Amino acid sequence: MNTTIQQLFKHVSVREFKKELLSDEVKQTLVAAARSAATSHFVQAFSILEITDPELREKLAEITDSASYVKETGTFYVFIGDLFRQSKLLLANNQSLESLRNMESLLVGVVDATIAAQNMVVAAESLELGTCYIGGIRNDIAKISELLNLPPFTIPLFGLTIGVPLHKNQVKPRLLLENQVSENQYPHEQFANLKDYEALTREYYALREKNEQQTSWSDKNIEFFKEIRRPEIATFLKKQGFTLN
């Protein structure tokens, strides 16, 4: 097993960072890694914004409910699903924008941005840095879009904190292999039988070094999906030019 694979197996989200800014050289390396990622049909339907303005960082931290680690991390990026360039290109060549409006085009931007971000995470962790994805960017997606001056055919997907770790939790036990991996056909009962994983995660939460809890993966998922989250996302996407068809 090589060092890259070992590193992937040790991934954890880091929420406590030393107050150390990343050097320009390190940030250039991280951005280069992200930009080298695979992309659907070479569309490159994503953009990356580094948030360096303290006032703007403060506003984003408040919206995302992640104030301590968004403000104190070594750097903070926002990843954008972005088809604005393509819209300008099509209009300049007297072409319809209908091909950009549908769900498939939106998914291309989501997938491209996600692959790029994961490349950045792997690069950061290889430098012994810590990372955390910030989905709270979508807590007020319209306000985020306004703050970042986003044009049509873009969507702010998530933030990414990267910095020098102050503390790391233990690695969370992932779904068991038999609950997630099979061949050729989807085994309904096997993938949904979570009895053994329930016991494993309940033990993990009870015994971890910080923030012990009497809970499990199942408990957390039941709680998470009790409510419809961010129902305004669809309205925002339509405003940005997507039809969701």
Short mmCIF file of C-alpha atoms in Angstrom, two decimals:
data_model
loop_
_atom_site.label_atom_id
_atom_site.label_comp_id
_atom_site.label_asym_id
_atom_site.label_seq_id
_atom_site.Cartn_x
_atom_site.Cartn_y
_atom_site.Cartn_z
CA MET A 1 0.00 0.00 0.00
CA ASN A 2 1.56 3.30 -1.06
CA THR A 3 1.51 6.58 0.86
CA THR A 4 -1.29 8.09 -1.25
CA ILE A 5 -3.66 5.24 -0.41
CA GLN A 6 -2.65 5.32 3.24
CA GLN A 7 -3.43 9.03 3.28
CA LEU A 8 -6.88 8.49 1.75
CA PHE A 9 -7.71 5.92 4.43
CA LYS A 10 -6.87 8.44 7.17
CA HIS A 11 -9.15 11.24 5.93
CA VAL A 12 -11.09 13.17 8.57
CA SER A 13 -12.80 16.55 8.52
CA VAL A 14 -10.83 19.10 10.53
CA ARG A 15 -12.68 21.83 12.40
CA GLU A 16 -9.92 23.17 14.64
CA PHE A 17 -7.06 24.98 12.92
CA LYS A 18 -3.96 26.84 14.01
CA LYS A 19 -4.07 30.53 13.17
CA GLU A 20 -1.54 30.17 10.37
CA LEU A 21 -2.13 31.46 6.86
CA LEU A 22 -1.04 29.24 3.98
CA SER A 23 1.81 30.48 1.83
CA ASP A 24 1.18 31.62 -1.74
CA GLU A 25 3.27 28.69 -2.96
CA VAL A 26 1.11 26.16 -1.13
CA LYS A 27 -2.10 27.78 -2.35
CA GLN A 28 -0.83 27.80 -5.94
CA THR A 29 -0.11 24.09 -5.63
CA LEU A 30 -3.57 23.36 -4.25
CA VAL A 31 -5.30 25.33 -6.99
CA ALA A 32 -3.16 23.64 -9.65
CA ALA A 33 -4.18 20.24 -8.26
CA ALA A 34 -7.86 21.20 -8.42
CA ARG A 35 -7.57 22.51 -11.96
CA SER A 36 -5.89 19.26 -13.06
CA ALA A 37 -8.94 17.17 -12.15
CA ALA A 38 -11.04 15.18 -14.57
CA THR A 39 -13.86 17.14 -16.19
CA SER A 40 -16.90 16.06 -18.20
CA HIS A 41 -16.20 16.39 -21.93
CA PHE A 42 -13.45 18.92 -21.04
CA VAL A 43 -16.19 21.45 -20.25
CA GLN A 44 -14.40 22.57 -17.03
CA ALA A 45 -17.70 23.79 -15.64
CA PHE A 46 -16.44 25.11 -12.31
CA SER A 47 -14.73 28.12 -10.79
CA ILE A 48 -12.93 28.64 -7.47
CA LEU A 49 -13.08 31.77 -5.33
CA GLU A 50 -10.58 32.25 -2.53
CA ILE A 51 -12.12 34.38 0.20
CA THR A 52 -9.41 36.70 1.53
CA ASP A 53 -11.45 39.77 2.52
CA PRO A 54 -11.96 39.59 6.31
CA GLU A 55 -15.38 41.24 6.21
CA LEU A 56 -16.62 38.91 3.50
CA ARG A 57 -15.16 35.90 5.32
CA GLU A 58 -17.05 37.01 8.43
CA LYS A 59 -20.33 37.17 6.53
CA LEU A 60 -19.81 33.76 4.97
CA ALA A 61 -18.86 32.28 8.34
CA GLU A 62 -22.12 33.58 9.83
CA ILE A 63 -24.26 32.21 6.99
CA THR A 64 -22.59 28.80 7.08
CA ASP A 65 -22.82 28.40 10.89
CA SER A 66 -19.13 27.47 10.76
CA ALA A 67 -17.67 30.64 12.20
CA SER A 68 -14.71 29.35 14.17
CA TYR A 69 -13.11 27.24 11.47
CA VAL A 70 -14.13 29.35 8.47
CA LYS A 71 -12.54 32.42 10.06
CA GLU A 72 -9.48 30.74 11.55
CA THR A 73 -8.48 28.35 8.78
CA GLY A 74 -5.34 28.86 6.68
CA THR A 75 -7.47 29.71 3.64
CA PHE A 76 -11.08 29.37 2.53
CA TYR A 77 -12.37 28.58 -0.95
CA VAL A 78 -15.85 28.54 -2.45
CA PHE A 79 -16.43 26.14 -5.33
CA ILE A 80 -18.86 27.25 -8.02
CA GLY A 81 -20.68 25.11 -10.56
CA ASP A 82 -20.18 27.40 -13.54
CA LEU A 83 -21.61 27.44 -17.05
CA PHE A 84 -21.48 31.24 -17.39
CA ARG A 85 -18.52 31.07 -19.79
CA GLN A 86 -20.43 28.68 -21.99
CA SER A 87 -23.47 30.95 -21.98
CA LYS A 88 -21.35 33.87 -23.20
CA LEU A 89 -19.75 31.68 -25.84
CA LEU A 90 -23.09 30.45 -27.16
CA LEU A 91 -24.61 33.94 -27.26
CA ALA A 92 -21.57 35.32 -29.07
CA ASN A 93 -22.11 32.67 -31.73
CA ASN A 94 -25.88 33.23 -32.06
CA GLN A 95 -26.71 29.92 -30.39
CA SER A 96 -29.60 29.06 -28.08
CA LEU A 97 -29.00 28.75 -24.33
CA GLU A 98 -31.55 25.96 -23.95
CA SER A 99 -28.80 23.34 -23.86
CA LEU A 100 -27.45 24.93 -20.68
CA ARG A 101 -30.74 25.17 -18.83
CA ASN A 102 -31.53 21.50 -18.20
CA MET A 103 -30.72 19.23 -15.27
CA GLU A 104 -27.95 17.40 -17.08
CA SER A 105 -25.98 20.60 -17.68
CA LEU A 106 -26.43 21.54 -14.04
CA LEU A 107 -25.13 18.13 -12.96
CA VAL A 108 -22.07 18.56 -15.15
CA GLY A 109 -21.18 21.69 -13.18
CA VAL A 110 -21.84 19.98 -9.85
CA VAL A 111 -19.73 16.95 -10.75
CA ASP A 112 -16.86 18.96 -12.24
CA ALA A 113 -16.64 21.21 -9.17
CA THR A 114 -16.79 18.26 -6.79
CA ILE A 115 -14.02 16.32 -8.54
CA ALA A 116 -11.83 19.44 -8.58
CA ALA A 117 -12.41 20.04 -4.87
CA GLN A 118 -11.56 16.46 -3.99
CA ASN A 119 -8.32 16.78 -5.94
CA MET A 120 -7.54 19.83 -3.80
CA VAL A 121 -8.36 17.92 -0.60
CA VAL A 122 -6.05 15.05 -1.52
CA ALA A 123 -3.27 17.49 -2.37
CA ALA A 124 -3.79 19.39 0.90
CA GLU A 125 -3.74 16.26 3.03
CA SER A 126 -0.55 15.10 1.31
CA LEU A 127 1.00 18.30 2.70
CA GLU A 128 -0.28 17.34 6.19
CA LEU A 129 -2.96 20.03 6.08
CA GLY A 130 -6.50 19.58 7.34
CA THR A 131 -9.68 20.21 5.34
CA CYS A 132 -13.42 20.49 5.82
CA TYR A 133 -16.17 20.86 3.23
CA ILE A 134 -18.69 23.56 4.15
CA GLY A 135 -22.12 22.71 2.76
CA GLY A 136 -23.54 25.58 4.82
CA ILE A 137 -22.75 27.79 1.83
CA ARG A 138 -26.22 26.73 0.70
CA ASN A 139 -27.91 27.91 3.93
CA ASP A 140 -28.71 31.19 2.18
CA ILE A 141 -27.71 30.53 -1.39
CA ALA A 142 -29.21 33.73 -2.78
CA LYS A 143 -27.31 35.88 -0.29
CA ILE A 144 -24.07 34.01 -0.97
CA SER A 145 -24.58 34.55 -4.67
CA GLU A 146 -25.10 38.26 -4.07
CA LEU A 147 -22.03 38.56 -1.85
CA LEU A 148 -19.87 36.79 -4.42
CA ASN A 149 -21.34 38.71 -7.38
CA LEU A 150 -22.24 35.52 -9.21
CA PRO A 151 -23.65 35.75 -12.77
CA PRO A 152 -26.37 33.59 -14.36
CA PHE A 153 -25.68 29.89 -14.92
CA THR A 154 -23.63 29.58 -11.74
CA ILE A 155 -24.33 28.01 -8.36
CA PRO A 156 -22.24 28.20 -5.17
CA LEU A 157 -21.98 24.56 -4.14
CA PHE A 158 -19.79 24.37 -1.04
CA GLY A 159 -16.89 25.96 0.76
CA LEU A 160 -13.59 24.31 1.62
CA THR A 161 -11.47 25.21 4.62
CA ILE A 162 -7.79 24.26 4.47
CA GLY A 163 -5.25 24.86 7.20
CA VAL A 164 -2.80 23.49 9.74
CA PRO A 165 -4.73 21.15 12.06
CA LEU A 166 -4.94 21.97 15.73
CA HIS A 167 -6.84 18.76 16.47
CA LYS A 168 -8.05 15.75 14.48
CA ASN A 169 -10.84 13.37 15.43
CA GLN A 170 -10.55 9.64 14.93
CA VAL A 171 -11.46 8.33 11.49
CA LYS A 172 -15.18 7.62 11.32
CA PRO A 173 -16.06 4.02 10.40
CA ARG A 174 -17.53 4.00 6.92
CA LEU A 175 -20.47 1.87 5.80
CA LEU A 176 -19.49 -1.78 5.78
CA LEU A 177 -18.36 -3.18 2.45
CA GLU A 178 -21.44 -5.41 2.21
CA ASN A 179 -23.67 -2.35 2.68
CA GLN A 180 -22.17 -0.41 -0.20
CA VAL A 181 -20.36 -2.54 -2.79
CA SER A 182 -21.71 -5.33 -4.98
CA GLU A 183 -21.49 -6.67 -8.52
CA ASN A 184 -23.81 -6.09 -11.47
CA GLN A 185 -27.12 -5.75 -9.59
CA TYR A 186 -28.25 -3.70 -6.59
CA PRO A 187 -28.86 -6.05 -3.62
CA HIS A 188 -31.76 -4.28 -1.92
CA GLU A 189 -31.87 -6.20 1.36
CA GLN A 190 -28.12 -6.47 1.75
CA PHE A 191 -27.44 -2.78 1.24
CA ALA A 192 -30.22 -1.77 3.64
CA ASN A 193 -29.35 -4.22 6.43
CA LEU A 194 -27.48 -1.87 8.75
CA LYS A 195 -27.58 -3.90 11.99
CA ASP A 196 -23.81 -4.49 12.22
CA TYR A 197 -22.97 -0.96 11.10
CA GLU A 198 -25.39 0.43 13.66
CA ALA A 199 -23.47 -1.28 16.46
CA LEU A 200 -20.11 -0.16 15.06
CA THR A 201 -21.06 3.51 14.80
CA ARG A 202 -22.78 3.56 18.18
CA GLU A 203 -19.52 2.37 19.73
CA TYR A 204 -17.52 4.95 17.76
CA TYR A 205 -19.61 7.90 18.97
CA ALA A 206 -19.62 6.68 22.58
CA LEU A 207 -15.84 6.22 22.77
CA ARG A 208 -14.36 8.97 20.63
CA GLU A 209 -11.92 11.38 22.27
CA LYS A 210 -14.00 14.57 21.88
CA ASN A 211 -17.75 15.22 21.76
CA GLU A 212 -18.83 11.71 22.78
CA GLN A 213 -22.50 11.00 22.01
CA GLN A 214 -25.03 8.27 22.61
CA THR A 215 -26.05 7.99 18.97
CA SER A 216 -25.37 6.10 15.75
CA TRP A 217 -25.22 6.63 12.00
CA SER A 218 -28.86 5.57 11.71
CA ASP A 219 -29.97 7.95 14.47
CA LYS A 220 -28.17 10.85 12.79
CA ASN A 221 -29.66 10.08 9.39
CA ILE A 222 -33.18 9.80 10.77
CA GLU A 223 -32.74 13.17 12.47
CA PHE A 224 -31.18 14.76 9.38
CA PHE A 225 -33.96 13.70 7.01
CA LYS A 226 -36.83 14.61 9.32
CA GLU A 227 -37.09 17.98 7.60
CA ILE A 228 -36.97 19.27 4.05
CA ARG A 229 -33.73 21.20 3.87
CA ARG A 230 -33.10 24.33 1.84
CA PRO A 231 -36.31 24.18 -0.25
CA GLU A 232 -35.40 27.56 -1.76
CA ILE A 233 -32.59 25.97 -3.80
CA ALA A 234 -34.90 25.13 -6.70
CA THR A 235 -36.18 28.71 -6.86
CA PHE A 236 -32.62 30.02 -6.87
CA LEU A 237 -31.58 27.65 -9.67
CA LYS A 238 -34.48 28.79 -11.84
CA LYS A 239 -33.48 32.39 -11.21
CA GLN A 240 -29.96 31.50 -12.36
CA GLY A 241 -31.31 30.23 -15.67
CA PHE A 242 -31.76 26.50 -15.08
CA THR A 243 -35.12 24.87 -15.87
CA LEU A 244 -34.52 21.67 -13.86
CA ASN A 245 -36.07 19.65 -16.69
#
